[in-house]
Structure formats: C-alpha cells, structure tokens
Short mmCIF file of C-alpha atoms and ligand atoms in Angstrom, two decimals:
data_model
loop_
_atom_site.label_atom_id
_atom_site.label_comp_id
_atom_site.label_asym_id
_atom_site.label_seq_id
_atom_site.Cartn_x
_atom_site.Cartn_y
_atom_site.Cartn_z
CA MET A 672 -26.93 -91.73 -134.74
CA THR A 673 -28.59 -89.07 -136.92
CA VAL A 674 -26.41 -86.59 -138.70
CA ASN A 675 -27.57 -83.04 -138.16
CA ARG A 676 -27.06 -81.50 -141.58
CA LYS A 677 -29.44 -78.74 -142.47
CA ILE A 678 -28.05 -77.50 -145.77
CA LEU A 679 -29.41 -79.31 -148.82
CA THR A 680 -27.32 -79.76 -151.93
CA LEU A 681 -28.82 -78.85 -155.31
CA ASP A 682 -29.41 -82.53 -156.11
CA GLU A 683 -31.06 -83.21 -152.75
CA PHE A 684 -33.29 -80.20 -153.22
CA THR A 685 -34.40 -81.04 -156.77
CA LEU A 686 -35.09 -84.65 -155.77
CA GLN A 687 -37.10 -83.47 -152.79
CA GLN A 688 -39.17 -81.30 -155.15
CA LEU A 689 -39.54 -84.22 -157.54
CA ARG A 690 -41.00 -86.49 -154.85
CA GLN A 691 -43.93 -84.10 -154.54
CA PHE A 692 -44.97 -85.08 -158.08
CA PRO A 693 -45.40 -88.84 -158.27
CA SER A 694 -45.83 -88.68 -162.06
CA ALA A 695 -42.64 -86.67 -162.68
CA THR A 696 -39.95 -88.46 -164.68
CA GLY A 697 -36.94 -86.74 -163.11
CA GLU A 698 -35.82 -85.32 -166.45
CA LEU A 699 -35.84 -81.73 -165.20
CA SER A 700 -33.82 -82.61 -162.07
CA SER A 701 -31.37 -84.42 -164.26
CA LEU A 702 -31.13 -81.46 -166.62
CA LEU A 703 -30.53 -79.04 -163.73
CA ARG A 704 -27.78 -81.36 -162.51
CA ASP A 705 -26.17 -81.44 -165.97
CA ILE A 706 -26.17 -77.65 -165.98
CA ALA A 707 -24.55 -77.60 -162.52
CA LEU A 708 -21.73 -79.77 -163.85
CA ALA A 709 -21.10 -77.40 -166.77
CA ALA A 710 -21.23 -74.47 -164.34
CA LYS A 711 -18.62 -76.05 -162.07
CA ARG A 712 -16.29 -76.63 -165.01
CA ILE A 713 -16.76 -73.07 -166.28
CA ASN A 714 -16.21 -71.77 -162.75
CA VAL A 715 -12.80 -73.49 -162.58
CA GLU A 716 -11.73 -71.84 -165.84
CA VAL A 717 -13.14 -68.43 -164.88
CA ASN A 718 -11.19 -68.56 -161.63
CA LYS A 719 -7.89 -69.29 -163.30
CA ALA A 720 -8.51 -66.99 -166.25
CA GLY A 721 -5.71 -64.70 -165.12
CA LEU A 722 -3.20 -67.55 -165.05
CA VAL A 723 -3.67 -69.33 -168.31
CA ASP A 724 -3.92 -68.34 -171.92
CA ILE A 725 -7.68 -68.15 -171.93
CA LEU A 726 -8.12 -64.42 -171.58
CA GLY A 727 -8.95 -62.14 -174.43
CA ASP A 728 -10.25 -62.55 -177.91
CA ALA A 729 -10.39 -65.81 -179.77
CA GLY A 730 -9.90 -63.78 -182.92
CA THR A 731 -13.36 -64.54 -184.27
CA ILE A 732 -16.62 -62.61 -184.30
CA ASN A 733 -19.89 -64.20 -183.14
CA VAL A 734 -23.14 -64.30 -185.10
CA GLN A 735 -24.08 -60.88 -183.79
CA GLY A 736 -20.82 -59.30 -184.96
CA GLU A 737 -19.20 -59.08 -181.52
CA ASP A 738 -15.69 -60.23 -180.57
CA VAL A 739 -15.77 -63.74 -179.17
CA LYS A 740 -13.67 -64.27 -176.06
CA LYS A 741 -12.05 -67.62 -175.55
CA LEU A 742 -13.98 -68.33 -172.37
CA ASP A 743 -17.23 -67.72 -174.27
CA ILE A 744 -16.36 -70.60 -176.54
CA TYR A 745 -15.23 -72.83 -173.68
CA ALA A 746 -18.48 -72.13 -171.78
CA ASN A 747 -20.57 -72.73 -174.87
CA ASN A 748 -18.90 -76.09 -175.47
CA GLN A 749 -19.25 -77.20 -171.86
CA PHE A 750 -22.97 -76.44 -171.87
CA MET A 751 -23.54 -78.11 -175.16
CA GLY A 752 -21.53 -81.15 -174.09
CA VAL A 753 -23.34 -81.86 -170.82
CA LEU A 754 -26.75 -81.36 -172.42
CA GLN A 755 -25.92 -83.58 -175.37
CA HIS A 756 -24.66 -86.38 -173.15
CA GLY A 757 -27.51 -86.06 -170.63
CA ILE A 758 -30.91 -87.69 -170.96
CA SER A 759 -33.15 -84.63 -170.84
CA CYS A 760 -32.37 -82.37 -173.76
CA ALA A 761 -33.33 -82.75 -177.42
CA GLY A 762 -31.36 -79.73 -178.65
CA ILE A 763 -30.00 -76.32 -177.75
CA GLY A 764 -29.92 -72.71 -178.89
CA SER A 765 -26.98 -70.51 -177.88
CA GLU A 766 -26.10 -66.86 -178.19
CA GLU A 767 -22.77 -68.01 -179.61
CA LEU A 768 -24.18 -70.21 -182.38
CA ASP A 769 -25.72 -69.17 -185.67
CA ASP A 770 -28.45 -71.77 -185.54
CA PHE A 771 -30.02 -74.13 -183.02
CA VAL A 772 -28.43 -77.58 -182.64
CA VAL A 773 -30.50 -80.77 -182.91
CA PHE A 774 -28.80 -83.59 -181.00
CA ASP A 775 -30.67 -86.19 -183.07
CA ASP A 776 -29.75 -89.47 -181.39
CA GLU A 777 -32.15 -91.97 -179.87
CA VAL A 778 -31.93 -90.72 -176.28
CA SER A 779 -32.09 -87.04 -177.23
CA ASN A 780 -35.01 -87.49 -179.62
CA ASN A 781 -36.93 -89.01 -176.72
CA SER A 782 -36.06 -86.14 -174.36
CA LYS A 783 -38.72 -83.68 -173.30
CA TYR A 784 -36.81 -80.42 -173.19
CA VAL A 785 -34.87 -77.93 -175.27
CA VAL A 786 -32.51 -75.44 -173.63
CA GLN A 787 -31.41 -71.98 -174.73
CA PHE A 788 -28.48 -70.18 -173.13
CA ASP A 789 -26.06 -67.31 -173.04
CA PRO A 790 -22.95 -69.28 -172.07
CA LEU A 791 -21.05 -66.28 -170.76
CA ASP A 792 -22.76 -62.99 -170.10
CA GLY A 793 -20.72 -59.87 -169.44
CA SER A 794 -17.75 -61.42 -171.17
CA GLY A 795 -16.24 -57.98 -171.78
CA ASN A 796 -15.55 -58.07 -168.03
CA ILE A 797 -13.56 -61.34 -167.95
CA ASP A 798 -10.12 -59.83 -168.23
CA VAL A 799 -10.80 -57.16 -165.61
CA ASN A 800 -11.88 -59.55 -162.86
CA ILE A 801 -15.52 -58.48 -162.63
CA SER A 802 -18.45 -60.86 -162.06
CA ILE A 803 -19.77 -62.63 -165.14
CA GLY A 804 -22.49 -65.23 -165.56
CA THR A 805 -24.33 -67.90 -167.52
CA ILE A 806 -28.06 -67.64 -168.29
CA PHE A 807 -30.33 -70.51 -169.34
CA SER A 808 -33.91 -71.23 -170.15
CA VAL A 809 -35.76 -74.57 -170.41
CA TYR A 810 -38.80 -75.24 -172.62
CA ARG A 811 -40.89 -78.35 -173.06
CA ARG A 812 -40.61 -79.13 -176.75
CA ILE A 813 -43.74 -78.97 -178.87
CA SER A 814 -42.52 -81.40 -181.54
CA PRO A 815 -43.46 -85.05 -180.90
CA LEU A 816 -41.27 -87.21 -178.68
CA GLY A 817 -39.27 -89.72 -180.65
CA THR A 818 -38.46 -87.22 -183.42
CA PRO A 819 -35.65 -84.66 -183.74
CA CYS A 820 -36.54 -81.25 -182.27
CA VAL A 821 -37.43 -78.43 -184.69
CA LYS A 822 -37.16 -74.65 -184.93
CA GLU A 823 -40.65 -74.08 -183.44
CA ASP A 824 -39.42 -75.67 -180.20
CA PHE A 825 -36.96 -72.78 -179.90
CA LEU A 826 -39.33 -69.99 -180.93
CA GLN A 827 -41.83 -70.39 -178.09
CA ALA A 828 -42.91 -67.36 -176.06
CA GLY A 829 -41.19 -66.95 -172.69
CA ASN A 830 -44.42 -67.70 -170.83
CA ARG A 831 -43.93 -71.33 -171.88
CA GLN A 832 -40.67 -71.72 -169.96
CA VAL A 833 -40.62 -74.65 -167.56
CA ALA A 834 -37.57 -73.36 -165.74
CA ALA A 835 -34.91 -70.69 -166.08
CA GLY A 836 -31.80 -69.81 -164.19
CA TYR A 837 -28.39 -68.27 -164.07
CA ILE A 838 -24.99 -68.88 -162.57
CA ILE A 839 -23.01 -65.94 -161.28
CA TYR A 840 -19.25 -66.28 -161.04
CA GLY A 841 -18.63 -63.59 -158.45
CA SER A 842 -17.23 -63.22 -154.94
CA SER A 843 -18.80 -66.64 -154.59
CA THR A 844 -20.34 -68.78 -157.31
CA MET A 845 -24.10 -69.04 -157.17
CA TYR A 846 -26.64 -71.07 -159.13
CA VAL A 847 -30.13 -69.57 -159.06
CA TYR A 848 -33.04 -71.26 -160.77
CA ALA A 849 -36.77 -70.77 -160.96
CA THR A 850 -39.70 -72.98 -161.74
CA LYS A 851 -43.28 -71.75 -161.41
CA ARG A 852 -43.09 -72.96 -157.81
CA GLY A 853 -40.36 -70.53 -156.74
CA VAL A 854 -36.85 -69.20 -157.08
CA ASN A 855 -34.02 -70.80 -155.12
CA GLY A 856 -30.32 -69.95 -154.88
CA PHE A 857 -27.43 -72.33 -154.27
CA THR A 858 -23.89 -71.29 -153.40
CA LEU A 859 -20.96 -73.41 -154.52
CA ASP A 860 -19.10 -74.87 -151.55
CA PRO A 861 -15.64 -75.27 -153.09
CA ALA A 862 -14.57 -77.68 -150.33
CA ILE A 863 -17.01 -80.34 -151.55
CA GLY A 864 -17.69 -79.09 -155.07
CA GLU A 865 -21.44 -78.94 -154.50
CA PHE A 866 -24.01 -76.18 -154.88
CA CYS A 867 -25.76 -75.86 -151.50
CA LEU A 868 -29.12 -74.23 -150.85
CA SER A 869 -28.20 -70.83 -149.42
CA HIS A 870 -31.07 -68.61 -150.59
CA PRO A 871 -34.38 -70.51 -150.37
CA ASP A 872 -37.52 -69.00 -151.87
CA ILE A 873 -36.05 -65.75 -153.17
CA LYS A 874 -38.49 -62.84 -153.40
CA CYS A 875 -37.71 -59.59 -155.20
CA PRO A 876 -38.44 -56.70 -152.79
CA PRO A 877 -41.35 -54.66 -154.25
CA ASP A 878 -39.42 -51.42 -153.71
CA GLY A 879 -35.76 -50.59 -154.14
CA LYS A 880 -33.33 -47.71 -154.30
CA VAL A 881 -31.07 -48.84 -157.13
CA TYR A 882 -31.47 -48.06 -160.81
CA SER A 883 -29.15 -49.65 -163.36
CA VAL A 884 -28.73 -48.22 -166.84
CA ASN A 885 -25.90 -47.30 -169.18
CA HIS A 886 -25.75 -43.54 -168.66
CA GLY A 887 -23.35 -43.20 -171.57
CA ASN A 888 -26.31 -43.75 -173.89
CA PHE A 889 -28.51 -41.16 -172.11
CA PHE A 890 -28.88 -38.80 -175.06
CA GLN A 891 -29.81 -41.71 -177.32
CA TYR A 892 -32.79 -42.73 -175.20
CA HIS A 893 -36.40 -41.72 -175.85
CA GLU A 894 -37.41 -38.58 -173.97
CA ASN A 895 -39.79 -40.53 -171.70
CA ILE A 896 -36.90 -42.68 -170.52
CA ARG A 897 -34.67 -39.65 -170.05
CA GLU A 898 -37.42 -38.13 -167.94
CA TYR A 899 -37.67 -41.26 -165.79
CA ILE A 900 -33.89 -41.29 -165.29
CA ASN A 901 -34.05 -37.64 -164.23
CA VAL A 902 -36.77 -38.58 -161.74
CA CYS A 903 -34.51 -41.33 -160.34
CA GLN A 904 -31.75 -38.77 -159.86
CA LYS A 905 -34.05 -36.34 -158.09
CA LYS A 906 -35.53 -38.79 -155.59
CA THR A 907 -35.43 -37.53 -152.02
CA LYS A 908 -36.23 -39.18 -148.74
CA GLU A 909 -39.77 -37.86 -149.08
CA THR A 910 -40.24 -39.46 -152.52
CA GLY A 911 -38.72 -42.86 -151.67
CA GLY A 912 -35.08 -42.01 -152.39
CA PRO A 913 -32.37 -41.14 -152.63
CA TYR A 914 -31.65 -43.64 -155.42
CA THR A 915 -28.24 -45.04 -156.25
CA GLN A 916 -27.05 -45.77 -159.78
CA ARG A 917 -25.29 -49.15 -160.19
CA TYR A 918 -24.31 -50.56 -163.59
CA ILE A 919 -21.41 -52.92 -164.10
CA GLY A 920 -22.00 -54.10 -167.69
CA SER A 921 -22.73 -57.71 -166.67
CA MET A 922 -26.49 -58.10 -166.69
CA VAL A 923 -26.29 -61.22 -164.54
CA ALA A 924 -24.54 -59.26 -161.79
CA ASP A 925 -26.75 -56.19 -162.12
CA VAL A 926 -30.04 -58.08 -162.15
CA HIS A 927 -28.91 -60.51 -159.43
CA ARG A 928 -28.18 -57.60 -157.10
CA ASN A 929 -31.53 -55.97 -157.89
CA LEU A 930 -33.37 -59.26 -157.44
CA MET A 931 -31.89 -59.70 -153.98
CA LYS A 932 -32.01 -56.11 -152.78
CA GLY A 933 -34.66 -54.41 -154.90
CA GLY A 934 -34.01 -52.21 -157.91
CA ILE A 935 -34.67 -51.65 -161.60
CA PHE A 936 -32.45 -52.55 -164.58
CA MET A 937 -32.97 -50.97 -167.99
CA TYR A 938 -31.47 -51.55 -171.39
CA PRO A 939 -33.65 -49.32 -173.60
CA GLY A 940 -33.49 -48.99 -177.35
CA THR A 941 -31.24 -46.18 -178.61
CA THR A 942 -31.39 -44.00 -181.70
CA ASP A 943 -28.68 -46.23 -183.24
CA LYS A 944 -30.24 -49.50 -182.05
CA PRO A 945 -34.00 -49.12 -181.52
CA GLY A 946 -34.24 -52.80 -180.57
CA GLY A 947 -31.65 -52.40 -177.81
CA LYS A 948 -28.83 -54.86 -177.31
CA LEU A 949 -30.11 -57.73 -175.22
CA ARG A 950 -31.38 -60.94 -176.76
CA LEU A 951 -34.96 -62.00 -176.10
CA LEU A 952 -34.30 -65.75 -176.02
CA TYR A 953 -30.98 -66.03 -174.23
CA GLU A 954 -31.04 -63.09 -171.81
CA CYS A 955 -34.44 -61.39 -171.41
CA ASN A 956 -36.87 -64.33 -171.29
CA PRO A 957 -34.99 -66.28 -168.62
CA PHE A 958 -34.55 -63.24 -166.39
CA ALA A 959 -38.16 -62.13 -166.95
CA PHE A 960 -39.34 -65.58 -165.84
CA ILE A 961 -37.12 -65.63 -162.74
CA VAL A 962 -37.98 -62.10 -161.65
CA GLU A 963 -41.72 -62.58 -162.23
CA VAL A 964 -41.75 -65.77 -160.17
CA ALA A 965 -39.96 -63.76 -157.46
CA GLY A 966 -42.72 -61.09 -157.57
CA GLY A 967 -41.16 -58.50 -159.90
CA ARG A 968 -41.97 -57.48 -163.48
CA ALA A 969 -40.26 -57.31 -166.90
CA THR A 970 -41.34 -55.46 -170.06
CA ASP A 971 -39.99 -54.11 -173.34
CA GLY A 972 -41.49 -50.74 -172.43
CA THR A 973 -45.02 -51.65 -173.48
CA ARG A 974 -45.36 -55.43 -173.57
CA ARG A 975 -44.73 -58.09 -170.95
CA ILE A 976 -41.47 -59.73 -172.09
CA LEU A 977 -42.86 -63.24 -171.53
CA ASP A 978 -45.74 -62.63 -173.96
CA ILE A 979 -43.60 -61.58 -176.94
CA PRO A 980 -43.83 -64.20 -179.71
CA PRO A 981 -40.24 -64.59 -180.95
CA THR A 982 -39.75 -64.37 -184.70
CA HIS A 983 -36.08 -65.32 -184.90
CA LEU A 984 -33.46 -66.88 -182.69
CA HIS A 985 -31.20 -63.89 -182.14
CA GLU A 986 -33.98 -61.33 -181.75
CA ARG A 987 -33.16 -58.33 -179.55
CA THR A 988 -35.51 -56.30 -177.41
CA PRO A 989 -35.46 -53.24 -175.18
CA PHE A 990 -35.54 -54.52 -171.62
CA PHE A 991 -36.87 -53.15 -168.32
CA ILE A 992 -36.90 -55.42 -165.29
CA GLY A 993 -37.08 -55.24 -161.53
CA SER A 994 -39.05 -54.50 -158.40
CA LYS A 995 -42.78 -54.29 -158.97
CA ASN A 996 -43.43 -50.80 -157.63
CA MET A 997 -40.42 -49.34 -159.45
CA MET A 998 -41.60 -50.93 -162.71
CA ASP A 999 -45.09 -49.53 -162.11
CA GLU A 1000 -43.64 -46.07 -161.64
CA LEU A 1001 -41.54 -46.42 -164.81
CA ASP A 1002 -44.73 -47.27 -166.71
CA THR A 1003 -46.30 -43.95 -165.78
CA TYR A 1004 -43.46 -42.23 -167.69
CA LEU A 1005 -43.32 -44.66 -170.61
CA GLU A 1006 -47.05 -44.29 -171.18
CA LYS A 1007 -46.74 -40.49 -171.49
CA GLY A 1008 -47.59 -39.68 -175.09
CA LYS A 1009 -46.01 -43.09 -175.99
P1 AHG B 1601 -22.65 -60.56 -173.55
O1 AHG B 1601 -21.36 -60.54 -172.80
O2 AHG B 1601 -23.34 -61.90 -173.45
O3 AHG B 1601 -22.52 -60.11 -174.97
O4 AHG B 1601 -23.69 -59.55 -172.85
C1 AHG B 1601 -23.30 -58.33 -172.30
C2 AHG B 1601 -24.56 -57.53 -172.10
C3 AHG B 1601 -25.07 -57.49 -170.68
O5 AHG B 1601 -24.57 -58.41 -169.79
C4 AHG B 1601 -24.78 -56.10 -170.20
O6 AHG B 1601 -25.76 -55.63 -169.34
C5 AHG B 1601 -24.72 -55.31 -171.48
O7 AHG B 1601 -24.28 -56.20 -172.46
C6 AHG B 1601 -23.78 -54.18 -171.38
O8 AHG B 1601 -23.83 -53.44 -172.56
P2 AHG B 1601 -23.33 -51.93 -172.65
O9 AHG B 1601 -21.84 -51.98 -172.51
O10 AHG B 1601 -23.80 -51.47 -173.98
O11 AHG B 1601 -23.98 -51.16 -171.52
MN1 MN B 1602 -25.16 -61.70 -172.55
MN1 MN B 1603 -22.58 -63.93 -173.97
#
C-alpha cells in the first residue's frame, strides 16, 4: 500500500534538494534542521509569553544601547546552543552579542559555515501580542577548515550568503529560507511539531499596493524620500494605486507580508540617525538575499545592499526593500539631485 502524502516536511525537502548534488556533504541541510529546532523551542516560549514571567525587560541593555527583553536572551541562547552542538557551524554573530563567538572545538573547527542572526526581531511587540520573528544568514567561511573561524568570516558582503531565512511567530509559525535556487516557506504543524512545505517557490510580485515606513519620522527624512512618500499617498487607480500604508514595527512581519503580496518597506536614515536603525549583517543582508532570490530588490538608497562591504559587526544602514517595480520607481525619486 502506498501512503498518499503530498506535503513534505522541512527535512524531507532539504534532503530532496541535497540528492540533486551528489557532492554535497549535507552540512547545510543539517544546519537548517538545527535552526528549525531552535525555532520550535522559541515558538513554545513566544506562545506562552503571556503566562509566564518571561515578558518585559531583562533589566540589561544590549550592545546597541537598547533594552533587552527576556525572550531576546532566551532566543539568542537557543540559537547559539543548537548551532554549537550541531556539526555545521564554526561560530556565530548575533545582534545581542558584543562580539562574534568562535565555537573552537574539533567538530566546529571542521565545519564549513558561520551563521549570523537577529534572535528576536520586533521584540518591542512581544508583550502586546504582535508577530515577531527570527532572522538568520549563512556564509561559507573563508578561513581554512580545521582552524577556528575568524572575524573576516563574519565581515563578508551579503552577496556571499549561501542561505538566509527567517521564522515568523504569527497567526501561524512559518520558516522561510532561501538559497540561490529559490525561496520556500514551511508552516509549523503543531500536531506533529514539524515545519511542512506550505509555500513552495515564493516569488515577490513585481508590483504591489502597500508601502511600509515609520511615518512618525517623516520630517526627519531626506526631501527625496518625503516626496516619494507623498507620491505613495497620492496614487490613484490611474497611477497604480491607491496604496495602503502598513507598518507594524516588526520588520519580519512587514517584509514577509510585502514578499507574499507585493509592497515596499523602507527604514531610511533620519536627521538624528543618518545610518538608520537596521543592522546590515543581522537584518538587511538576509532579507535582501531572500527578496532578491524571489525577484525583488534591496538597496540603501544608492547601493545594492548585498554589495556593501561590511566594516564592523553591528553596522547599520538605511534600508529599502520590496517589489521590483516599486523599488525602480523609488529610485527615480532618490536619484533626484541626490
Ligand atoms: P529589534 O527588535 O531586533 O531591535 O528590531 C526592531 C526593528 C524592526 O523589526 C522594525 O522594523 C524597526 O525596528 C522598528 O523601528 P521603529 O520603531 O523605529 O519604526
Ligand atoms: Mn531586529
Ligand atoms: Mn532583535
């Protein structure tokens, strides 16, 4: 008797992909599985956050001077733990940690990859029951196998990513990851505790009707950006609109929606913070990779995000990302007089 089961689990899918490359070692599949385990553990805590003493501030401030929420720390430790105990990762960089961490044991020193992550994105939304997420990015290390990983492994340009992904803890929990071959989304089936392929071969629609930006900062944006926002507000049926403004303060949720439905997300520099808020390594590079593989674009206003050579771990950058035609239109305003 054959069992008619059409939905692949994450493991089945990554192994199926692996079989297409006879020389592949399986390290990436194993790494993606380790990440799924951390995601499932974080998901359990996120879902009971209202019940246990895990809400709110841990009373410390992270390396970027922001309040650290307890779940941030829990998520950071889960990620670090699974990657350290797995067989694929030589070290990690995290938004929550001052410096990168070298695992430096025999297995890890012989592992191909380093991983960078934002363990909990949108953490200001935890205690108000709004979707939050985890973002990660995988690089092949450039230091020799058999040695501990080094800083240069973590300061590679985003175009050298092997894979990137995010987990969204929302109305359902989804794990989306991209390799150069495509973007695929898996929804957690709580009954069996497995991520199941629900959104194969995700493509970002080239056009959209949503723009996402923090309007509270409007008067701190460059005039070209203000002009583009005004254009978004004035769109009519005849000019491809009307547009809708959607901004929840969790980039994972905002960019996920725009990736699925079409749209543009912007976190420009402000007069106070010309470099913007978002971190190149933990937030912008992974999303730029995912959205580009899906057919969209991502820039800092002038440069392709993935081509920016990072100079330090916690570097920030203005960030514009989304549907190709919307990004192209934005460019016509950003290029005005520079
Ligand atoms: P994090 O919780 O990791 O610090 O990131 C929050 C980020 C991002 O998710 C969101 O888009 C942005 O901060 C919101 O910032 P503003 O409140 O300044 O708009
Ligand atoms: Mn974040
Ligand atoms: Mn975070």
